[in-house]
């Protein structure tokens, strides 16, 4: 079993819809949680960073962490075609960036 | 401000050859990380360099090696290439050795035939 599981998609939704992206994990020691966005032929860029449990909101993006269920989510409101990308969840038990475990990514397509 | 740059963009090698990939971090960043992104596997951590020293390496064989130069740029070398080494190799840099933001380059696509 992988430490981090992420549905590869592809996920296709109409413009304006609310998108929910999810990851599950098995290591209860994880306490740093991140979401990255990766456009085609580009490197990943950090979207959201959360420490421990709870919600974090940034514009149209909301990250949720439920440590009791070992489940994290990224919600995108009012989705735009420019949100079409691969979204990677990532997490770590340690503060060192060299210990980050990445999910395999979910490919998201927003239809105009 | 220039982002992380990587060269070459694409690299095609045959099995058994050596590949050298290069990375220039954002100005002022001292840490460089290398990742392998194979299809369907997500990013796998390869190596971490900070202040010229190798600080940590992932679960990869010794034929994956690298170095960091005094100007903090970095090189990843892959010896005795195997078909399964075909992947996108990403470099990231950060300004701190902790959980500060990592900024990724566009990657080098390595194809081994």
Coordinates of N, CA and C in Angstrom, one line a residue:
Chain A
X1 N 0.8 -1.2 0.0 CA 0.0 0.0 0.0 C 0.9 1.2 0.0
X2 N 0.5 2.2 -0.9 CA 1.3 3.4 -0.9 C 1.0 4.3 0.3
X3 N 2.0 5.1 0.7 CA 1.7 5.9 1.9 C 0.7 7.0 1.6
X4 N 0.7 7.5 0.3 CA -0.3 8.5 -0.1 C -1.0 8.0 -1.3
X5 N -2.3 8.0 -1.3 CA -3.1 7.6 -2.4 C -3.9 8.8 -3.0
X6 N -3.9 8.9 -4.3 CA -4.6 10.0 -5.0 C -5.2 9.5 -6.2
X7 N -6.5 9.7 -6.4 CA -7.2 9.3 -7.6 C -6.6 10.0 -8.9
X8 N -6.1 9.3 -9.8 CA -5.4 9.9 -11.0 C -6.3 10.7 -11.9
X9 N -7.7 10.4 -11.8 CA -8.6 11.1 -12.7 C -8.5 10.4 -14.1
X10 N -8.7 11.1 -15.2 CA -8.9 12.5 -15.3 C -10.3 12.9 -14.8
X11 N -10.4 14.1 -14.2 CA -11.6 14.7 -13.7 C -12.0 15.9 -14.6
X12 N -13.2 15.8 -15.2 CA -13.7 16.9 -16.1 C -14.9 17.5 -15.6
X13 N -14.9 18.8 -15.4 CA -16.1 19.5 -14.9 C -16.3 20.8 -15.7
X14 N -17.6 21.3 -15.7 CA -17.9 22.5 -16.4 C -17.4 23.7 -15.7
X15 N -17.1 24.8 -16.4 CA -16.6 26.0 -15.8 C -17.6 26.5 -14.8
X16 N -17.1 27.0 -13.7 CA -18.0 27.5 -12.6 C -18.3 26.5 -11.6
X17 N -18.1 25.2 -11.8 CA -18.4 24.2 -10.8 C -17.4 24.2 -9.7
X18 N -17.8 23.6 -8.6 CA -16.9 23.4 -7.4 C -16.2 22.1 -7.6
X19 N -14.9 22.1 -7.5 CA -14.1 20.9 -7.7 C -13.6 20.4 -6.3
X20 N -13.7 19.1 -6.1 CA -13.1 18.5 -4.9 C -12.1 17.5 -5.3
X21 N -10.9 17.7 -4.8 CA -9.7 16.8 -5.0 C -9.3 16.2 -3.7
X22 N -9.0 15.0 -3.7 CA -8.8 14.3 -2.4 C -7.6 13.4 -2.4
X23 N -7.0 13.2 -1.2 CA -5.9 12.2 -1.0 C -6.2 11.5 0.4
X24 N -5.8 10.3 0.4 CA -5.8 9.6 1.7 C -4.4 9.2 2.0
X25 N -4.1 8.9 3.2 CA -2.7 8.5 3.6 C -2.8 7.5 4.7
X26 N -1.7 6.9 5.0 CA -1.7 5.8 6.0 C -0.8 6.2 7.2
X27 N 0.1 7.1 7.0 CA 1.1 7.4 8.1 C 0.5 8.5 9.0
X28 N 0.1 8.1 10.2 CA -0.5 9.0 11.2 C 0.5 10.1 11.7
X29 N 1.7 9.9 11.4 CA 2.7 10.9 11.8 C 2.8 12.1 10.9
X30 N 2.1 12.1 9.7 CA 2.1 13.2 8.8 C 1.5 14.4 9.5
X31 N 2.1 15.6 9.4 CA 1.6 16.8 10.0 C 1.7 18.0 9.1
X32 N 2.5 17.9 8.0 CA 2.6 19.0 7.1 C 1.9 18.5 5.8
X33 N 1.0 19.3 5.3 CA 0.2 18.9 4.1 C 0.2 20.0 3.1
X34 N 0.4 19.6 1.9 CA 0.5 20.6 0.8 C -0.2 20.2 -0.5
X35 N -0.6 21.2 -1.2 CA -1.2 20.9 -2.6 C -0.4 21.7 -3.6
X36 N 0.0 21.0 -4.7 CA 0.8 21.7 -5.7 C -0.1 21.6 -7.0
X37 N 0.1 22.6 -7.9 CA -0.5 22.6 -9.2 C 0.6 22.4 -10.2
X38 N 0.4 21.6 -11.2 CA 1.4 21.4 -12.2 C 0.7 21.5 -13.6
X39 N 1.1 22.5 -14.3 CA 0.6 22.7 -15.7 C 1.5 21.8 -16.6
X40 N 1.0 21.5 -17.8 CA 1.7 20.7 -18.7 C 3.0 21.3 -19.1
X41 N 4.1 20.5 -19.0 CA 5.4 20.9 -19.4 C 6.0 22.0 -18.4
X42 N 5.5 22.0 -17.2 CA 6.0 22.9 -16.2 C 6.2 22.2 -14.9
X43 N 7.0 22.7 -14.0 CA 7.2 22.1 -12.7 C 6.1 22.5 -11.8
X44 N 5.9 21.7 -10.7 CA 4.8 22.0 -9.8 C 5.0 23.3 -9.1
X45 N 3.9 24.0 -8.7 CA 3.9 25.2 -7.9 C 3.1 25.0 -6.7
X46 N 3.6 25.5 -5.6 CA 2.9 25.3 -4.3 C 1.6 26.2 -4.3
X47 N 0.5 25.5 -4.0 CA -0.8 26.2 -3.9 C -1.2 26.5 -2.5
X48 N -1.1 25.5 -1.7 CA -1.6 25.6 -0.3 C -0.7 24.8 0.6
X49 N -0.5 25.3 1.8 CA 0.4 24.6 2.8 C -0.3 24.7 4.2
X50 N -0.6 23.5 4.8 CA -1.3 23.5 6.0 C -0.5 22.6 7.0
X51 N -0.4 23.1 8.3 CA 0.2 22.4 9.3 C -0.9 21.8 10.2
X52 N -0.8 20.5 10.5 CA -1.8 19.8 11.3 C -3.2 19.8 10.7
X53 N -4.2 19.8 11.5 CA -5.6 19.7 11.0 C -6.2 21.1 10.8
X54 N -7.4 21.0 10.1 CA -8.2 22.2 10.0 C -8.3 22.7 8.5
X55 N -8.8 23.8 8.3 CA -9.1 24.4 7.0 C -8.2 25.6 6.8
X56 N -7.9 25.8 5.5 CA -7.1 27.0 5.1 C -7.7 27.5 3.8
X57 N -8.0 28.8 3.7 CA -8.6 29.3 2.5 C -7.7 30.4 1.9
X58 N -7.6 30.3 0.6 CA -6.9 31.3 -0.2 C -7.6 31.6 -1.5
X59 N -8.3 32.7 -1.5 CA -9.1 33.0 -2.7 C -10.1 31.9 -3.0
X60 N -10.1 31.4 -4.2 CA -11.0 30.4 -4.6 C -10.7 29.0 -4.1
X61 N -9.5 28.9 -3.4 CA -9.0 27.6 -3.0 C -9.2 27.4 -1.5
X62 N -9.6 26.2 -1.1 CA -9.7 25.8 0.3 C -9.1 24.5 0.5
X63 N -8.2 24.4 1.5 CA -7.6 23.1 1.8 C -8.1 22.6 3.2
X64 N -8.5 21.3 3.2 CA -9.0 20.7 4.5 C -8.2 19.5 4.8
X65 N -7.9 19.4 6.1 CA -7.2 18.3 6.6 C -8.0 17.6 7.7
X66 N -8.2 16.3 7.6 CA -8.9 15.5 8.6 C -8.0 14.4 9.1
X67 N -7.2 14.7 10.1 CA -6.2 13.7 10.5 C -6.9 12.5 11.1
X68 N -8.1 12.6 11.7 CA -8.7 11.4 12.3 C -9.1 10.4 11.2
X69 N -9.4 10.9 10.0 CA -9.7 10.0 8.9 C -8.6 9.8 7.9
X70 N -7.5 10.5 8.2 CA -6.3 10.5 7.3 C -6.7 10.8 5.9
X71 N -7.3 12.0 5.7 CA -7.9 12.4 4.5 C -7.7 13.9 4.3
X72 N -7.2 14.3 3.1 CA -7.1 15.8 2.9 C -7.8 16.1 1.6
X73 N -8.3 17.3 1.5 CA -9.1 17.7 0.3 C -8.6 19.1 -0.1
X74 N -8.8 19.4 -1.4 CA -8.6 20.7 -2.0 C -9.9 21.0 -2.7
X75 N -10.5 22.1 -2.3 CA -11.7 22.6 -3.0 C -11.4 23.8 -3.9
X76 N -11.9 23.8 -5.1 CA -11.8 25.0 -6.0 C -13.2 25.5 -6.3
X77 N -13.4 26.7 -5.9 CA -14.7 27.3 -6.2 C -14.7 28.1 -7.5
X78 N -15.8 28.2 -8.2 CA -15.9 29.0 -9.4 C -14.8 28.6 -10.3
X79 N -14.7 27.3 -10.6 CA -13.5 26.8 -11.4 C -13.5 27.5 -12.8
X80 N -12.2 27.7 -13.2 CA -11.9 28.4 -14.5 C -11.2 27.4 -15.4
X81 N -11.2 27.6 -16.7 CA -10.4 26.8 -17.6 C -8.9 26.9 -17.3
X82 N -8.5 28.0 -16.7 CA -7.1 28.2 -16.4 C -6.7 27.3 -15.2
X83 N -7.7 26.7 -14.5 CA -7.4 25.8 -13.4 C -7.1 24.4 -13.9
X84 N -7.3 24.1 -15.2 CA -7.0 22.8 -15.8 C -5.5 22.5 -15.7
X85 N -5.2 21.5 -14.9 CA -3.8 21.1 -14.6 C -3.8 19.8 -13.8
X86 N -2.7 19.4 -13.5 CA -2.6 18.2 -12.6 C -2.3 18.7 -11.2
X87 N -3.1 18.2 -10.2 CA -2.9 18.6 -8.8 C -2.3 17.5 -8.0
X88 N -1.2 17.9 -7.3 CA -0.5 16.9 -6.5 C -0.7 17.2 -5.0
X89 N -1.1 16.2 -4.3 CA -1.1 16.4 -2.8 C 0.3 15.9 -2.3
X90 N 0.7 16.5 -1.2 CA 2.0 16.1 -0.6 C 2.0 16.3 0.9
X91 N 2.7 15.4 1.6 CA 2.7 15.5 3.0 C 4.0 15.0 3.6
X92 N 4.2 15.4 4.9 CA 5.4 15.0 5.5 C 5.2 14.9 7.0
X93 N 6.0 14.1 7.7 CA 6.0 14.0 9.1 C 7.0 14.9 9.7
X94 N 7.9 15.4 8.9 CA 9.1 16.2 9.4 C 9.1 17.6 8.7
X95 N 9.8 18.5 9.4 CA 9.9 19.8 8.8 C 10.9 19.9 7.7
X96 N 11.6 18.9 7.4 CA 12.6 18.9 6.3 C 11.9 18.6 5.0
X97 N 12.1 19.5 4.0 CA 11.5 19.3 2.7 C 12.0 18.1 2.0
X98 N 13.0 17.5 2.5 CA 13.5 16.3 1.8 C 12.7 15.0 2.2
X99 N 11.8 15.2 3.1 CA 11.0 14.1 3.6 C 9.5 14.1 3.1
X100 N 9.3 15.0 2.1 CA 7.9 15.1 1.6 C 7.6 13.9 0.7
X101 N 6.4 13.4 0.9 CA 5.8 12.3 0.1 C 4.7 12.9 -0.8
X102 N 4.9 12.6 -2.1 CA 3.9 13.2 -3.0 C 2.9 12.1 -3.5
X103 N 1.7 12.6 -3.7 CA 0.7 11.7 -4.4 C 1.0 11.7 -5.9
X104 N 0.4 10.8 -6.6 CA 0.7 10.7 -8.0 C 0.0 11.7 -8.9
X105 N -0.9 12.5 -8.3 CA -1.5 13.6 -9.0 C -2.9 13.3 -9.6
X106 N -3.8 14.3 -9.7 CA -5.1 14.1 -10.3 C -5.1 15.1 -11.5
X107 N -5.4 14.6 -12.7 CA -5.5 15.5 -13.8 C -6.9 16.1 -13.9
X108 N -7.0 17.4 -13.9 CA -8.3 18.1 -13.8 C -8.4 18.9 -15.1
X109 N -9.6 18.8 -15.7 CA -9.9 19.6 -16.9 C -11.2 20.4 -16.7
X110 N -11.2 21.7 -16.9 CA -12.4 22.5 -16.7 C -12.9 22.9 -18.1
X111 N -14.1 22.5 -18.4 CA -14.7 22.7 -19.8 C -15.4 24.1 -19.8
X112 N -15.0 24.9 -20.8 CA -15.6 26.2 -20.9 C -17.1 26.1 -21.2
Chain B
X1 N 12.5 38.6 -11.1 CA 13.4 37.6 -10.6 C 13.3 36.3 -11.4
X2 N 14.4 35.7 -11.8 CA 14.4 34.5 -12.6 C 14.1 33.4 -11.7
X3 N 13.3 32.4 -12.3 CA 13.0 31.2 -11.5 C 14.1 30.2 -11.6
X4 N 13.7 29.0 -11.2 CA 14.7 27.8 -11.3 C 14.8 27.4 -12.8
X5 N 16.0 27.3 -13.2 CA 16.2 26.9 -14.6 C 16.8 25.5 -14.6
X6 N 16.5 24.7 -15.7 CA 17.1 23.4 -15.8 C 17.5 23.2 -17.3
X7 N 18.5 22.5 -17.5 CA 19.0 22.1 -18.8 C 19.5 20.7 -18.9
X8 N 19.4 20.1 -20.0 CA 18.6 20.5 -21.2 C 17.1 20.2 -20.9
X9 N 16.3 20.6 -21.8 CA 14.9 20.4 -21.7 C 14.6 18.9 -22.0
X10 N 15.2 18.4 -23.0 CA 15.0 17.0 -23.3 C 16.4 16.3 -23.5
X11 N 16.5 15.1 -23.2 CA 17.7 14.3 -23.3 C 17.4 12.9 -23.7
X12 N 18.0 12.4 -24.7 CA 17.8 11.1 -25.2 C 19.1 10.3 -25.1
X13 N 19.1 9.2 -24.4 CA 20.3 8.4 -24.2 C 19.9 6.9 -24.5
X14 N 21.0 6.2 -24.7 CA 20.8 4.7 -24.8 C 21.2 4.0 -23.5
X15 N 20.6 2.9 -23.3 CA 20.9 2.1 -22.1 C 22.4 1.9 -21.9
X16 N 22.8 2.1 -20.7 CA 24.2 1.9 -20.3 C 25.0 3.3 -20.4
X17 N 24.5 4.3 -21.1 CA 25.2 5.6 -21.1 C 25.0 6.3 -19.8
X18 N 25.7 7.5 -19.8 CA 25.5 8.4 -18.6 C 24.8 9.6 -19.0
X19 N 24.0 10.2 -18.1 CA 23.3 11.4 -18.3 C 23.7 12.4 -17.3
X20 N 23.8 13.7 -17.7 CA 24.1 14.8 -16.8 C 23.0 15.9 -17.0
X21 N 22.4 16.2 -15.9 CA 21.3 17.2 -15.9 C 21.7 18.3 -15.0
X22 N 21.4 19.6 -15.4 CA 21.8 20.7 -14.7 C 20.7 21.6 -14.1
X23 N 20.9 22.3 -13.0 CA 19.9 23.1 -12.4 C 20.5 24.3 -11.8
X24 N 19.9 25.5 -12.1 CA 20.3 26.7 -11.4 C 19.2 27.2 -10.5
X25 N 19.4 27.4 -9.3 CA 18.4 27.8 -8.3 C 18.1 29.2 -8.4
X26 N 17.0 29.7 -7.8 CA 16.7 31.1 -7.7 C 17.8 31.8 -6.9
X27 N 18.1 33.0 -7.3 CA 19.2 33.7 -6.7 C 18.9 33.9 -5.2
X28 N 19.9 33.5 -4.4 CA 19.7 33.6 -2.9 C 19.3 32.3 -2.3
X29 N 18.9 31.3 -3.1 CA 18.5 30.0 -2.5 C 19.8 29.2 -2.4
X30 N 19.9 28.5 -1.3 CA 21.1 27.6 -1.0 C 20.8 26.2 -1.1
X31 N 19.5 25.8 -1.0 CA 19.1 24.4 -1.1 C 18.6 24.0 -2.5
X32 N 19.0 22.9 -2.9 CA 18.6 22.3 -4.2 C 18.1 20.9 -4.0
X33 N 16.9 20.6 -4.5 CA 16.4 19.2 -4.4 C 16.2 18.6 -5.8
X34 N 16.4 17.4 -5.9 CA 16.2 16.7 -7.2 C 15.1 15.6 -7.0
X35 N 14.1 15.6 -7.9 CA 13.1 14.6 -7.9 C 12.9 13.9 -9.2
X36 N 12.5 12.7 -9.2 CA 12.1 11.9 -10.4 C 10.6 11.8 -10.5
X37 N 10.1 12.2 -11.6 CA 8.6 12.0 -11.8 C 8.4 11.1 -13.0
X38 N 8.2 9.8 -12.6 CA 7.8 8.8 -13.6 C 6.3 8.8 -13.8
X39 N 5.9 8.3 -14.9 CA 4.5 8.3 -15.3 C 3.7 7.5 -14.2
X40 N 2.7 8.1 -13.6 CA 1.8 7.4 -12.7 C 2.4 7.2 -11.3
X41 N 3.6 7.7 -11.0 CA 4.2 7.4 -9.7 C 4.4 8.7 -8.9
X42 N 4.1 9.8 -9.3 CA 4.3 11.0 -8.5 C 5.7 11.4 -8.4
X43 N 6.0 12.3 -7.6 CA 7.4 12.8 -7.5 C 8.1 11.9 -6.4
X44 N 9.3 11.4 -6.8 CA 10.1 10.6 -5.9 C 11.3 11.4 -5.6
X45 N 11.6 11.6 -4.3 CA 12.7 12.4 -3.8 C 14.0 11.7 -4.2
X46 N 15.0 12.4 -4.8 CA 16.3 11.8 -5.1 C 17.4 12.3 -4.2
X47 N 17.6 13.6 -4.2 CA 18.8 14.1 -3.5 C 18.5 15.5 -3.0
X48 N 19.2 15.9 -2.0 CA 19.0 17.3 -1.4 C 20.5 17.8 -1.2
X49 N 20.8 18.9 -1.7 CA 22.0 19.6 -1.5 C 21.8 20.9 -0.8
X50 N 22.6 21.3 0.1 CA 22.6 22.6 0.8 C 24.0 23.0 1.1
X51 N 24.3 24.2 0.8 CA 25.6 24.8 1.0 C 26.8 23.9 0.5
X52 N 26.5 23.3 -0.6 CA 27.6 22.5 -1.2 C 27.6 21.0 -0.7
X53 N 26.8 20.7 0.2 CA 26.9 19.3 0.8 C 25.7 18.5 0.5
X54 N 25.8 17.2 0.3 CA 24.7 16.3 0.2 C 24.1 16.1 1.6
X55 N 22.8 16.5 1.7 CA 22.2 16.4 3.1 C 21.3 15.2 3.2
X56 N 20.8 14.7 2.1 CA 19.9 13.5 2.2 C 19.7 12.9 0.8
X57 N 19.5 11.6 0.8 CA 19.2 11.0 -0.5 C 18.0 10.1 -0.3
X58 N 17.3 10.0 -1.4 CA 16.1 9.1 -1.4 C 16.5 7.6 -1.7
X59 N 15.5 6.8 -1.9 CA 15.7 5.4 -2.0 C 16.1 5.1 -3.5
X60 N 17.2 5.5 -3.9 CA 17.7 5.3 -5.3 C 19.1 4.7 -5.2
X61 N 19.5 3.9 -6.3 CA 20.8 3.3 -6.2 C 21.9 4.3 -6.4
X62 N 23.1 3.9 -6.0 CA 24.3 4.9 -6.1 C 24.6 5.4 -7.4
X63 N 24.1 4.8 -8.5 CA 24.4 5.3 -9.8 C 23.7 6.7 -10.1
X64 N 22.8 7.0 -9.1 CA 22.3 8.4 -9.1 C 23.1 9.2 -8.2
X65 N 23.8 10.2 -8.7 CA 24.6 11.0 -7.8 C 24.6 12.5 -8.3
X66 N 25.2 13.3 -7.6 CA 25.2 14.7 -8.0 C 26.2 15.6 -7.2
X67 N 26.1 16.8 -7.5 CA 26.9 17.7 -6.7 C 26.3 19.1 -6.7
X68 N 26.8 20.0 -5.8 CA 26.3 21.4 -5.8 C 27.6 22.2 -5.9
X69 N 27.6 23.2 -6.7 CA 28.7 24.0 -6.9 C 28.7 25.2 -6.0
X70 N 29.9 26.0 -5.9 CA 29.9 27.1 -5.0 C 28.8 28.2 -5.3
X71 N 28.4 28.3 -6.5 CA 27.3 29.2 -6.9 C 25.9 28.7 -6.6
X72 N 25.9 27.5 -6.0 CA 24.6 26.8 -5.6 C 23.9 26.1 -6.7
X73 N 24.4 26.2 -8.0 CA 23.9 25.4 -9.0 C 24.2 24.0 -8.8
X74 N 23.5 23.1 -9.5 CA 23.7 21.7 -9.1 C 23.6 20.8 -10.4
X75 N 24.2 19.7 -10.3 CA 24.2 18.7 -11.4 C 23.8 17.4 -10.9
X76 N 22.9 16.7 -11.7 CA 22.5 15.3 -11.3 C 23.1 14.4 -12.4
X77 N 23.8 13.4 -12.0 CA 24.4 12.4 -12.9 C 23.8 11.1 -12.7
X78 N 23.4 10.5 -13.8 CA 22.8 9.1 -13.7 C 23.7 8.2 -14.6
X79 N 24.4 7.3 -14.0 CA 25.3 6.4 -14.7 C 24.6 5.1 -15.1
X80 N 25.2 4.4 -16.0 CA 24.6 3.0 -16.4 C 23.1 3.1 -16.6
X81 N 22.7 4.0 -17.5 CA 21.2 4.2 -17.6 C 20.5 2.9 -17.9
X82 N 19.3 2.8 -17.3 CA 18.4 1.7 -17.6 C 17.1 2.3 -18.1
X83 N 16.3 1.5 -18.8 CA 15.1 1.9 -19.5 C 14.2 2.6 -18.5
X84 N 14.1 2.0 -17.2 CA 13.2 2.6 -16.3 C 13.6 3.9 -15.7
X85 N 14.8 4.4 -16.1 CA 15.2 5.8 -15.7 C 14.5 6.8 -16.5
X86 N 13.8 6.4 -17.5 CA 13.1 7.4 -18.4 C 12.0 8.1 -17.5
X87 N 12.1 9.4 -17.4 CA 11.2 10.1 -16.5 C 11.4 11.6 -16.7
X88 N 10.6 12.4 -16.0 CA 10.9 13.9 -15.9 C 11.7 14.1 -14.6
X89 N 12.8 14.7 -14.7 CA 13.6 15.0 -13.6 C 13.4 16.5 -13.2
X90 N 13.0 16.7 -12.0 CA 12.6 18.1 -11.5 C 13.7 18.5 -10.5
X91 N 14.0 19.8 -10.6 CA 14.9 20.4 -9.6 C 14.0 21.5 -8.9
X92 N 14.2 21.6 -7.6 CA 13.6 22.6 -6.8 C 14.6 23.3 -5.9
X93 N 14.3 24.6 -5.6 CA 15.2 25.3 -4.7 C 14.4 25.9 -3.6
X94 N 15.1 26.2 -2.5 CA 14.4 26.9 -1.4 C 15.5 27.7 -0.7
X95 N 15.0 28.6 0.1 CA 15.9 29.5 0.8 C 16.3 29.1 2.2
X96 N 15.5 28.1 2.7 CA 15.8 27.5 4.0 C 15.9 26.0 3.9
X97 N 16.5 25.4 4.9 CA 16.6 24.0 4.9 C 15.4 23.3 5.5
X98 N 14.5 24.1 6.0 CA 13.2 23.5 6.6 C 12.1 23.4 5.6
X99 N 10.9 23.7 6.0 CA 9.7 23.4 5.2 C 9.3 24.7 4.5
X100 N 10.3 25.5 4.2 CA 10.0 26.7 3.4 C 9.5 26.3 2.0
X101 N 9.0 27.2 1.3 CA 8.4 26.9 0.0 C 9.5 26.4 -1.0
X102 N 9.2 25.4 -1.7 CA 10.1 24.9 -2.7 C 9.6 25.5 -4.1
X103 N 10.5 25.9 -4.9 CA 10.2 26.4 -6.2 C 10.8 25.5 -7.2
X104 N 9.9 25.0 -8.1 CA 10.4 24.0 -9.0 C 10.7 24.6 -10.4
X105 N 11.7 23.9 -11.0 CA 12.0 24.2 -12.4 C 11.1 23.5 -13.3
X106 N 11.2 23.7 -14.7 CA 10.3 23.0 -15.6 C 10.7 21.6 -15.9
X107 N 11.9 21.1 -15.4 CA 12.2 19.7 -15.6 C 13.0 19.4 -16.8
X108 N 13.7 18.3 -16.8 CA 14.4 17.7 -17.9 C 13.7 16.4 -18.2
X109 N 13.3 16.2 -19.4 CA 12.7 14.9 -19.8 C 13.8 14.0 -20.3
X110 N 14.1 12.9 -19.6 CA 15.1 12.0 -20.0 C 14.4 10.7 -20.6
X111 N 14.8 10.4 -21.8 CA 14.3 9.2 -22.4 C 15.5 8.3 -22.7
X112 N 15.4 7.0 -22.2 CA 16.4 6.0 -22.3 C 15.9 5.0 -23.3
X113 N 16.6 4.7 -24.4 CA 16.2 3.8 -25.4 C 17.1 2.5 -25.4

